[in-house]
Amino acid sequence: KKEFFVHTKYKNLIEQDLWFQQLPHYFQQFILKNSRIITLKTGNRIFYKGEKFNGMYAVLAGRINLGYTDQDGHEMLMMVAEPLFWLGEIPLIDQKKHTLDAIAATQSQVLHINDQALQTFLTAYPECWYYIFLLMAQKIRPLLKGLEHHKYSSLKQRLAWHILMISQRYKDENHINDDRINFSQEKLALVLPTSRQTINGLLKELEQEKIISIEFKSIKINDLNKLKAISKI
């Protein structure tokens, strides 16, 4: 069987994903041999809120904004998906419509496995549903922790927590993938949500404490332990 382009350009990247590494070899091979690469320009959509499920996606390059627009027309940014963030496991499970917009924040490449291929595979290998549930659980844990932070912590604590989560790609992991996050103050203000001026003031406090350094559209983590200490509730 002819191999897809994903094998030659992105195979090594995909194999670094912790969830992918947990999959049985035959599930890994299914993903690699039944996927296509989609290139998105800034502003292009993967899917909109309310659209019918059409498969799972993994971000391979670039950044994808996940959020929605409220009834008053205000943009609500929930998170930014970066490599290797998977999308679509929840509507795969319940076969309901998408609950968020997924829109390219930059030129991006995503891997796409269509719904029909997934359903056929999972019917043949029902034991692999376990790994779909595992993927969902790995994402829900940090999101539930985020809800706890929003209820009980100060804005500075929530900001510190979000910086940590962005550096971890919003995954339930104990290590930091990168000590620099490419995330503007405007985007942080949308995620929290608050004003850009408030975010700027809090970031300057963290910078004065030598915990971070503010750079152009990015933040460098200088003292991970202090940042973790501030983020705890």
Coordinates of C-alpha atoms in Angstrom, one line a residue:
K1 CA 0.0 0.0 0.0
K2 CA 1.3 3.4 -1.0
E3 CA 2.4 5.5 2.0
F4 CA 1.1 9.0 2.6
F5 CA 3.1 12.2 2.7
V6 CA 2.7 12.2 6.5
H7 CA 5.2 9.3 6.7
T8 CA 8.1 11.2 5.1
K9 CA 7.7 14.7 6.7
Y10 CA 5.8 14.3 10.0
K11 CA 6.3 10.7 11.1
N12 CA 9.1 11.5 13.5
L13 CA 7.2 14.4 15.0
I14 CA 4.0 12.4 15.5
E15 CA 6.0 9.6 17.2
Q16 CA 7.2 12.0 19.8
D17 CA 3.6 12.5 21.1
L18 CA 3.1 10.8 24.5
W19 CA -0.5 9.7 23.6
F20 CA 0.6 8.3 20.3
Q21 CA 3.4 6.4 22.0
Q22 CA 0.9 4.6 24.2
L23 CA -1.1 3.2 21.2
P24 CA -0.7 -0.4 20.0
H25 CA 1.4 -0.7 16.9
Y26 CA -1.6 -1.5 14.7
F27 CA -3.4 1.7 15.9
Q28 CA -0.3 3.8 15.2
Q29 CA 0.0 2.3 11.7
F30 CA -3.7 3.0 11.0
I31 CA -3.3 6.7 11.9
L32 CA -0.2 7.1 9.8
K33 CA -1.6 5.3 6.8
N34 CA -5.1 6.7 6.8
S35 CA -4.4 10.4 7.4
R36 CA -3.9 13.4 5.2
I37 CA -2.2 16.7 5.8
I38 CA -4.2 19.9 5.6
T39 CA -2.4 23.3 5.3
L40 CA -4.3 26.2 6.7
K41 CA -3.7 29.9 6.2
T42 CA -4.3 32.3 9.1
G43 CA -8.0 32.6 9.7
N44 CA -8.9 29.3 8.0
R45 CA -11.2 27.1 10.0
I46 CA -10.8 23.4 10.9
F47 CA -14.4 23.4 12.1
Y48 CA -16.9 25.8 13.6
K49 CA -19.1 25.4 16.7
G50 CA -22.3 23.6 15.8
E51 CA -20.8 21.8 12.8
K52 CA -21.1 18.0 12.4
F53 CA -18.1 15.9 13.5
N54 CA -16.0 14.8 10.5
G55 CA -12.9 13.2 12.1
M56 CA -10.0 13.8 14.4
Y57 CA -7.2 16.2 14.0
A58 CA -3.7 16.7 15.3
V59 CA -1.8 20.0 15.1
L60 CA 1.6 19.4 13.4
A61 CA 2.7 23.0 12.9
G62 CA 1.5 26.5 13.7
R63 CA -1.3 27.4 16.2
I64 CA -5.0 26.8 16.3
N65 CA -7.3 29.1 18.4
L66 CA -10.1 27.2 20.2
G67 CA -13.0 29.3 21.4
Y68 CA -16.4 30.8 20.5
T69 CA -18.2 34.0 19.9
D70 CA -20.8 34.9 22.5
Q71 CA -24.3 36.3 21.9
D72 CA -22.9 39.9 22.1
G73 CA -20.3 39.2 19.5
H74 CA -17.4 39.0 21.9
E75 CA -14.6 36.6 21.1
M76 CA -13.9 34.1 23.9
L77 CA -10.6 32.3 23.6
M78 CA -10.4 29.0 25.5
M79 CA -7.0 27.8 24.6
V80 CA -4.4 27.8 21.8
A81 CA -3.6 24.3 20.4
E82 CA 0.0 23.8 19.3
P83 CA 1.9 20.7 18.2
L84 CA 1.0 18.0 19.1
F85 CA -2.5 18.7 20.3
W86 CA -5.3 16.4 19.2
L87 CA -8.8 17.6 18.4
G88 CA -12.1 15.8 18.0
E89 CA -12.2 12.9 20.4
I90 CA -15.2 14.1 22.3
P91 CA -17.6 14.4 19.3
L92 CA -16.2 11.0 18.1
I93 CA -17.4 9.5 21.4
D94 CA -20.9 11.1 21.6
Q95 CA -21.4 11.8 17.9
K96 CA -22.7 15.3 18.7
K97 CA -21.7 18.6 17.1
H98 CA -18.5 20.6 17.9
T99 CA -18.8 22.9 20.9
L100 CA -16.0 25.3 19.9
D101 CA -14.5 27.0 16.8
A102 CA -11.1 25.8 15.7
I103 CA -9.4 28.5 13.6
A104 CA -5.8 28.9 12.5
A105 CA -4.0 31.6 14.4
T106 CA -1.0 31.3 12.0
Q107 CA -0.3 29.3 8.9
S108 CA -0.6 25.8 10.2
Q109 CA -0.5 22.1 9.2
V110 CA -2.9 19.6 10.8
L111 CA -3.2 15.8 10.4
H112 CA -6.8 14.7 9.6
I113 CA -8.3 11.2 10.1
N114 CA -11.8 11.2 8.6
D115 CA -14.8 10.0 10.6
Q116 CA -15.7 7.0 8.4
A117 CA -12.1 5.5 8.5
L118 CA -12.1 5.9 12.3
Q119 CA -15.5 4.3 12.8
T120 CA -14.5 1.4 10.6
F121 CA -11.3 0.9 12.5
L122 CA -12.9 1.1 16.0
T123 CA -15.6 -1.3 14.9
A124 CA -13.0 -3.8 13.9
Y125 CA -10.8 -3.1 17.0
P126 CA -13.2 -2.0 19.8
E127 CA -10.5 -2.4 22.4
C128 CA -8.9 0.8 20.9
W129 CA -11.8 2.9 22.3
Y130 CA -9.8 2.8 25.5
Y131 CA -7.2 5.0 24.0
I132 CA -9.8 7.5 22.7
F133 CA -11.1 7.8 26.3
L134 CA -7.5 8.1 27.6
L135 CA -6.9 11.0 25.3
M136 CA -10.0 12.7 26.5
A137 CA -9.1 12.1 30.1
Q138 CA -5.6 13.5 29.7
K139 CA -7.1 16.8 28.4
I140 CA -10.0 17.0 30.9
R141 CA -7.8 16.8 34.0
P142 CA -5.9 20.1 33.4
L143 CA -9.2 21.8 32.3
L144 CA -10.9 20.8 35.5
K145 CA -7.9 22.2 37.4
G146 CA -8.3 25.4 35.5
L147 CA -11.9 25.7 36.6
E148 CA -10.8 25.3 40.2
H149 CA -8.2 28.1 39.6
H150 CA -10.8 30.4 38.1
K151 CA -13.1 30.0 41.2
Y152 CA -10.6 30.2 44.1
S153 CA -7.4 32.0 42.9
S154 CA -6.3 35.5 42.3
L155 CA -5.9 36.9 38.8
K156 CA -2.1 36.7 39.2
Q157 CA -2.3 33.0 40.2
R158 CA -4.5 32.3 37.2
L159 CA -2.1 34.1 34.9
A160 CA 0.8 32.1 36.2
W161 CA -1.2 28.9 35.8
H162 CA -2.1 29.7 32.2
I163 CA 1.6 30.4 31.4
L164 CA 2.5 27.0 32.7
M165 CA -0.3 25.3 30.9
I166 CA 0.6 26.9 27.6
S167 CA 4.2 25.8 28.0
Q168 CA 2.8 22.3 28.6
R169 CA 0.5 22.4 25.5
Y170 CA -2.5 22.1 27.8
K171 CA -1.6 18.5 28.6
D172 CA -1.5 16.7 31.9
E173 CA 2.2 16.4 32.2
N174 CA 4.8 17.1 34.9
H175 CA 7.4 18.7 32.6
I176 CA 7.7 21.9 30.6
N177 CA 8.0 21.5 26.9
D178 CA 9.4 25.0 26.3
D179 CA 10.7 27.8 28.5
R180 CA 9.4 30.4 26.0
I181 CA 5.7 30.7 25.0
N182 CA 4.7 32.5 21.8
F183 CA 1.6 34.1 23.2
S184 CA 0.7 37.8 23.1
Q185 CA -0.7 39.8 25.9
E186 CA -3.9 40.3 23.9
K187 CA -4.4 36.5 23.7
L188 CA -3.8 36.1 27.5
A189 CA -6.4 38.8 28.1
L190 CA -8.9 36.9 26.0
V191 CA -8.1 33.6 27.8
L192 CA -8.4 34.9 31.4
P193 CA -10.5 37.1 30.5
T194 CA -9.5 40.7 31.5
S195 CA -8.0 43.8 29.9
R196 CA -4.7 43.9 28.1
Q197 CA -3.6 46.7 30.5
T198 CA -4.2 44.4 33.5
I199 CA -2.3 41.6 32.0
N200 CA 0.6 43.9 31.2
G201 CA 0.8 45.1 34.8
L202 CA 0.8 41.5 36.2
L203 CA 3.4 40.4 33.7
K204 CA 5.6 43.3 34.7
E205 CA 5.3 42.3 38.3
L206 CA 6.4 38.8 37.4
E207 CA 9.3 40.2 35.4
Q208 CA 10.4 42.4 38.3
E209 CA 10.4 39.3 40.5
K210 CA 12.7 37.8 37.8
I211 CA 10.3 34.9 37.2
I212 CA 9.7 35.7 33.5
S213 CA 11.0 38.0 30.8
I214 CA 8.7 39.8 28.5
E215 CA 9.7 39.6 24.9
F216 CA 8.0 40.6 21.6
K217 CA 4.8 38.5 21.5
S218 CA 6.4 35.9 23.7
I219 CA 7.2 35.3 27.4
K220 CA 10.3 33.5 28.6
I221 CA 10.1 31.5 31.9
N222 CA 13.2 32.2 34.0
D223 CA 12.3 30.6 37.3
L224 CA 9.9 27.7 36.8
N225 CA 9.7 26.8 40.5
K226 CA 8.6 30.3 41.5
L227 CA 6.1 30.3 38.7
K228 CA 4.7 27.0 39.9
A229 CA 4.6 28.3 43.5
I230 CA 2.5 31.4 42.5
S231 CA 0.1 29.3 40.4
K232 CA -0.9 27.0 43.3
I233 CA -4.1 27.6 45.2

